[in-house]
């Protein structure tokens, strides 16, 4: 298995622009998580999907953030409009029944 | 305030030396996980400990879960440059949500 695949690996965008991050979880995993990692706050859970349904989005910082999982093999995290304070590394992780997490390599987002 | 406190924050040692990093909390957990994160990559699960007092070994890495299931330690024997990375502990706070510590950055110099 290729693991959790995220794209792009790096994204640089101007403030106010829309940003879409993509994730392909491991086949057969039924849980998907979006995390954000910063030096100040460490790893924070943004949203959790189970069987493609959003279960917990309490970590989504603002209405500017939205996430979708249209099917079991694809999820997106969108920020619109983006702000400099959104700069961070965004990770997608998947698991089977919320056991051992497998993380992707992350997307490093820079908003200038 | 972090649910899991990790110490030290940074650790730099020479190849061949031993090191221990700690993960502490005032809360009791049913299980605790340790991850290693290399630069530019996501965290990779090393081990899950579930029983108070449990000791697990993974080659030169020894993981211990405290008797009261509030704390854990990771000991590396004869560290190698390949052990360099950010070591994170994480504990489940409900059926699906993991809370991560801030991590210990370990640098092993050749």
mmCIF file of C-alpha atoms in Angstrom:
data_model
loop_
_atom_site.group_PDB
_atom_site.id
_atom_site.type_symbol
_atom_site.label_atom_id
_atom_site.label_comp_id
_atom_site.label_asym_id
_atom_site.label_seq_id
_atom_site.Cartn_x
_atom_site.Cartn_y
_atom_site.Cartn_z
ATOM 1 C CA UNK A 1 0.000 0.000 0.000
ATOM 2 C CA UNK A 2 1.267 3.496 -0.813
ATOM 3 C CA UNK A 3 0.131 4.866 2.533
ATOM 4 C CA UNK A 4 -1.815 8.074 3.023
ATOM 5 C CA UNK A 5 -1.211 10.366 0.064
ATOM 6 C CA UNK A 6 -1.463 14.122 0.394
ATOM 7 C CA UNK A 7 -1.166 16.800 -2.231
ATOM 8 C CA UNK A 8 0.314 19.235 -2.772
ATOM 9 C CA UNK A 9 3.423 18.834 -0.578
ATOM 10 C CA UNK A 10 3.988 22.568 -0.541
ATOM 11 C CA UNK A 11 1.617 25.431 -1.212
ATOM 12 C CA UNK A 12 2.399 29.116 -1.214
ATOM 13 C CA UNK A 13 -0.522 31.450 -1.711
ATOM 14 C CA UNK A 14 -1.453 35.059 -1.207
ATOM 15 C CA UNK A 15 -3.736 36.193 1.574
ATOM 16 C CA UNK A 16 -7.353 36.076 0.499
ATOM 17 C CA UNK A 17 -6.924 33.237 -1.956
ATOM 18 C CA UNK A 18 -8.694 29.896 -1.710
ATOM 19 C CA UNK A 19 -6.569 26.888 -0.821
ATOM 20 C CA UNK A 20 -7.570 23.234 -1.255
ATOM 21 C CA UNK A 21 -5.602 20.414 0.303
ATOM 22 C CA UNK A 22 -6.193 16.835 -0.803
ATOM 23 C CA UNK A 23 -5.922 13.438 0.862
ATOM 24 C CA UNK A 24 -6.226 9.842 -0.253
ATOM 25 C CA UNK A 25 -6.484 7.543 2.780
ATOM 26 C CA UNK A 26 -5.334 3.955 2.976
ATOM 27 C CA UNK A 27 -7.765 1.620 1.248
ATOM 28 C CA UNK A 28 -10.017 -0.104 3.764
ATOM 29 C CA UNK A 29 -9.549 2.463 6.515
ATOM 30 C CA UNK A 30 -12.850 3.854 7.754
ATOM 31 C CA UNK A 31 -11.578 6.787 9.840
ATOM 32 C CA UNK A 32 -9.973 9.943 8.449
ATOM 33 C CA UNK A 33 -8.507 12.843 10.367
ATOM 34 C CA UNK A 34 -7.203 16.278 9.401
ATOM 35 C CA UNK A 35 -4.555 17.721 11.738
ATOM 36 C CA UNK A 36 -2.663 21.003 11.760
ATOM 37 C CA UNK A 37 0.858 21.295 13.184
ATOM 38 C CA UNK A 38 2.497 24.534 14.272
ATOM 39 C CA UNK A 39 5.442 25.312 16.508
ATOM 40 C CA UNK A 40 3.208 27.152 18.948
ATOM 41 C CA UNK A 41 0.321 24.696 19.245
ATOM 42 C CA UNK A 42 1.759 21.356 18.143
ATOM 43 C CA UNK A 43 -0.591 18.862 16.515
ATOM 44 C CA UNK A 44 -4.253 19.824 16.649
ATOM 45 C CA UNK A 45 -7.181 17.779 15.390
ATOM 46 C CA UNK A 46 -9.293 19.805 12.973
ATOM 47 C CA UNK A 47 -11.936 17.308 11.869
ATOM 48 C CA UNK A 48 -12.722 13.595 12.053
ATOM 49 C CA UNK A 49 -14.678 11.534 9.515
ATOM 50 C CA UNK A 50 -16.011 8.043 10.093
ATOM 51 C CA UNK A 51 -17.313 6.120 7.080
ATOM 52 C CA UNK A 52 -17.171 9.389 5.094
ATOM 53 C CA UNK A 53 -19.396 11.231 7.583
ATOM 54 C CA UNK A 54 -18.043 14.205 9.575
ATOM 55 C CA UNK A 55 -18.315 13.231 13.236
ATOM 56 C CA UNK A 56 -16.348 15.924 15.032
ATOM 57 C CA UNK A 57 -15.470 19.296 13.505
ATOM 58 C CA UNK A 58 -14.999 21.103 16.800
ATOM 59 C CA UNK A 59 -11.345 21.725 15.984
ATOM 60 C CA UNK A 60 -12.048 23.642 12.787
ATOM 61 C CA UNK A 61 -10.859 27.112 13.729
ATOM 62 C CA UNK A 62 -13.283 29.266 11.761
ATOM 63 C CA UNK A 63 -15.951 29.201 9.104
ATOM 64 C CA UNK A 64 -13.203 29.858 6.600
ATOM 65 C CA UNK A 65 -12.252 26.205 6.997
ATOM 66 C CA UNK A 66 -14.330 23.424 5.471
ATOM 67 C CA UNK A 67 -13.731 19.747 4.799
ATOM 68 C CA UNK A 68 -15.441 17.150 2.666
ATOM 69 C CA UNK A 69 -15.192 13.430 2.123
ATOM 70 C CA UNK A 70 -17.262 12.591 -0.954
ATOM 71 C CA UNK A 71 -16.162 8.943 -0.941
ATOM 72 C CA UNK A 72 -13.987 6.509 0.972
ATOM 73 C CA UNK A 73 -10.879 7.281 -1.057
ATOM 74 C CA UNK A 74 -10.783 11.063 -1.097
ATOM 75 C CA UNK A 75 -11.029 14.040 1.229
ATOM 76 C CA UNK A 76 -10.389 17.754 0.891
ATOM 77 C CA UNK A 77 -9.685 20.549 3.340
ATOM 78 C CA UNK A 78 -10.468 24.001 2.001
ATOM 79 C CA UNK A 79 -9.550 27.400 3.395
ATOM 80 C CA UNK A 80 -11.360 30.375 1.899
ATOM 81 C CA UNK A 81 -10.199 33.094 2.248
ATOM 82 C CA UNK A 82 -6.740 32.181 3.504
ATOM 83 C CA UNK A 83 -4.865 34.314 6.045
ATOM 84 C CA UNK A 84 -1.179 34.412 7.053
ATOM 85 C CA UNK A 85 -2.013 32.830 10.428
ATOM 86 C CA UNK A 86 -3.199 29.734 8.575
ATOM 87 C CA UNK A 87 0.412 29.000 7.670
ATOM 88 C CA UNK A 88 1.208 25.541 9.082
ATOM 89 C CA UNK A 89 1.744 21.935 8.095
ATOM 90 C CA UNK A 90 -1.547 20.144 7.518
ATOM 91 C CA UNK A 91 -1.646 16.391 7.959
ATOM 92 C CA UNK A 92 -4.204 13.848 6.934
ATOM 93 C CA UNK A 93 -4.290 10.534 8.815
ATOM 94 C CA UNK A 94 -6.387 7.420 8.424
ATOM 95 C CA UNK A 95 -7.071 4.375 10.556
ATOM 96 C CA UNK A 96 -9.273 1.328 10.869
ATOM 97 C CA UNK A 97 -11.803 1.816 13.656
ATOM 98 C CA UNK A 98 -9.763 4.685 15.131
ATOM 99 C CA UNK A 99 -6.869 2.416 16.051
ATOM 100 C CA UNK A 100 -3.259 2.923 14.912
ATOM 101 C CA UNK A 101 -3.118 6.130 12.906
ATOM 102 C CA UNK A 102 -1.168 6.358 9.649
ATOM 103 C CA UNK A 103 -0.224 9.907 8.751
ATOM 104 C CA UNK A 104 0.497 11.327 5.322
ATOM 105 C CA UNK A 105 3.614 13.365 4.611
ATOM 106 C CA UNK A 106 1.713 16.610 5.064
ATOM 107 C CA UNK A 107 1.157 19.803 3.108
ATOM 108 C CA UNK A 108 3.253 22.783 4.133
ATOM 109 C CA UNK A 109 1.066 25.840 3.610
ATOM 110 C CA UNK A 110 2.501 29.342 3.514
ATOM 111 C CA UNK A 111 0.127 32.277 3.187
ATOM 112 C CA UNK A 112 1.864 35.533 2.377
ATOM 113 C CA UNK B 1 -2.301 23.865 28.918
ATOM 114 C CA UNK B 2 -1.128 20.627 27.362
ATOM 115 C CA UNK B 3 -2.866 17.453 28.532
ATOM 116 C CA UNK B 4 0.412 15.612 28.013
ATOM 117 C CA UNK B 5 3.657 17.234 29.136
ATOM 118 C CA UNK B 6 6.795 16.008 27.436
ATOM 119 C CA UNK B 7 10.317 16.533 28.703
ATOM 120 C CA UNK B 8 12.876 17.534 27.857
ATOM 121 C CA UNK B 9 11.856 19.750 24.976
ATOM 122 C CA UNK B 10 15.227 19.296 23.244
ATOM 123 C CA UNK B 11 17.939 16.667 23.629
ATOM 124 C CA UNK B 12 21.246 16.514 21.802
ATOM 125 C CA UNK B 13 23.577 13.587 22.390
ATOM 126 C CA UNK B 14 26.552 11.827 20.857
ATOM 127 C CA UNK B 15 26.153 8.605 18.925
ATOM 128 C CA UNK B 16 26.365 5.619 21.275
ATOM 129 C CA UNK B 17 24.926 7.409 24.306
ATOM 130 C CA UNK B 18 21.648 6.495 25.978
ATOM 131 C CA UNK B 19 18.665 8.811 26.377
ATOM 132 C CA UNK B 20 15.276 8.879 28.057
ATOM 133 C CA UNK B 21 12.305 11.094 27.248
ATOM 134 C CA UNK B 22 9.226 11.454 29.383
ATOM 135 C CA UNK B 23 5.508 11.944 28.898
ATOM 136 C CA UNK B 24 3.472 12.953 31.945
ATOM 137 C CA UNK B 25 -0.109 13.816 32.736
ATOM 138 C CA UNK B 26 -2.422 14.209 35.700
ATOM 139 C CA UNK B 27 -5.054 12.190 33.817
ATOM 140 C CA UNK B 28 -5.420 8.433 33.583
ATOM 141 C CA UNK B 29 -5.442 6.935 30.094
ATOM 142 C CA UNK B 30 -6.570 3.585 28.760
ATOM 143 C CA UNK B 31 -3.663 3.589 26.325
ATOM 144 C CA UNK B 32 -0.802 5.734 25.174
ATOM 145 C CA UNK B 33 1.037 5.866 21.868
ATOM 146 C CA UNK B 34 4.526 6.985 20.885
ATOM 147 C CA UNK B 35 5.301 8.416 17.442
ATOM 148 C CA UNK B 36 8.510 9.544 15.758
ATOM 149 C CA UNK B 37 8.393 12.345 13.218
ATOM 150 C CA UNK B 38 11.283 13.036 10.858
ATOM 151 C CA UNK B 39 11.715 16.423 9.172
ATOM 152 C CA UNK B 40 9.324 16.886 6.282
ATOM 153 C CA UNK B 41 7.299 13.777 7.120
ATOM 154 C CA UNK B 42 4.283 12.836 9.166
ATOM 155 C CA UNK B 43 4.449 11.104 12.565
ATOM 156 C CA UNK B 44 4.984 7.345 12.424
ATOM 157 C CA UNK B 45 3.543 5.127 15.131
ATOM 158 C CA UNK B 46 6.209 3.286 17.137
ATOM 159 C CA UNK B 47 4.191 1.570 19.846
ATOM 160 C CA UNK B 48 0.946 1.491 21.799
ATOM 161 C CA UNK B 49 0.986 0.662 25.518
ATOM 162 C CA UNK B 50 -2.231 -0.284 27.258
ATOM 163 C CA UNK B 51 -1.486 -1.944 30.605
ATOM 164 C CA UNK B 52 -0.182 -0.127 33.677
ATOM 165 C CA UNK B 53 3.433 -1.116 34.272
ATOM 166 C CA UNK B 54 3.760 -2.494 30.750
ATOM 167 C CA UNK B 55 7.204 -2.517 29.145
ATOM 168 C CA UNK B 56 7.614 -2.928 25.397
ATOM 169 C CA UNK B 57 10.853 -3.212 23.479
ATOM 170 C CA UNK B 58 11.426 -2.317 19.856
ATOM 171 C CA UNK B 59 15.067 -3.087 19.054
ATOM 172 C CA UNK B 60 17.033 -0.411 20.978
ATOM 173 C CA UNK B 61 13.880 1.420 22.113
ATOM 174 C CA UNK B 62 12.192 0.569 25.420
ATOM 175 C CA UNK B 63 8.769 1.983 26.237
ATOM 176 C CA UNK B 64 7.228 1.926 29.687
ATOM 177 C CA UNK B 65 3.701 2.786 30.803
ATOM 178 C CA UNK B 66 3.416 3.950 34.399
ATOM 179 C CA UNK B 67 1.626 1.769 36.935
ATOM 180 C CA UNK B 68 -1.090 4.396 37.345
ATOM 181 C CA UNK B 69 -1.380 4.852 33.533
ATOM 182 C CA UNK B 70 -0.651 8.586 33.822
ATOM 183 C CA UNK B 71 2.863 8.662 32.468
ATOM 184 C CA UNK B 72 5.230 6.950 30.088
ATOM 185 C CA UNK B 73 8.895 6.938 29.152
ATOM 186 C CA UNK B 74 10.910 6.100 26.084
ATOM 187 C CA UNK B 75 14.504 4.943 26.534
ATOM 188 C CA UNK B 76 16.915 4.601 23.616
ATOM 189 C CA UNK B 77 20.056 2.544 24.125
ATOM 190 C CA UNK B 78 23.191 3.301 22.112
ATOM 191 C CA UNK B 79 21.536 6.017 20.066
ATOM 192 C CA UNK B 80 22.335 6.308 16.378
ATOM 193 C CA UNK B 81 21.980 9.273 13.986
ATOM 194 C CA UNK B 82 18.966 7.508 12.470
ATOM 195 C CA UNK B 83 17.153 7.978 15.804
ATOM 196 C CA UNK B 84 17.110 11.735 15.219
ATOM 197 C CA UNK B 85 13.586 13.127 15.123
ATOM 198 C CA UNK B 86 10.652 14.545 17.046
ATOM 199 C CA UNK B 87 9.244 12.032 19.527
ATOM 200 C CA UNK B 88 5.564 12.542 20.315
ATOM 201 C CA UNK B 89 3.383 10.842 22.870
ATOM 202 C CA UNK B 90 -0.366 10.728 22.343
ATOM 203 C CA UNK B 91 -3.299 9.524 24.414
ATOM 204 C CA UNK B 92 -6.881 8.806 23.519
ATOM 205 C CA UNK B 93 -9.341 11.180 25.135
ATOM 206 C CA UNK B 94 -12.397 9.514 23.632
ATOM 207 C CA UNK B 95 -13.159 6.741 21.153
ATOM 208 C CA UNK B 96 -11.341 8.428 18.302
ATOM 209 C CA UNK B 97 -9.581 11.596 19.441
ATOM 210 C CA UNK B 98 -5.878 11.607 20.225
ATOM 211 C CA UNK B 99 -4.285 14.390 22.224
ATOM 212 C CA UNK B 100 -0.620 14.886 21.388
ATOM 213 C CA UNK B 101 2.150 16.203 23.568
ATOM 214 C CA UNK B 102 4.382 18.974 22.253
ATOM 215 C CA UNK B 103 7.174 16.491 21.618
ATOM 216 C CA UNK B 104 10.870 16.059 22.354
ATOM 217 C CA UNK B 105 13.308 16.927 19.583
ATOM 218 C CA UNK B 106 16.167 14.429 19.682
ATOM 219 C CA UNK B 107 19.398 15.033 17.788
ATOM 220 C CA UNK B 108 22.030 12.290 17.687
ATOM 221 C CA UNK B 109 25.414 13.553 16.527
ATOM 222 C CA UNK B 110 27.715 11.217 14.625
#
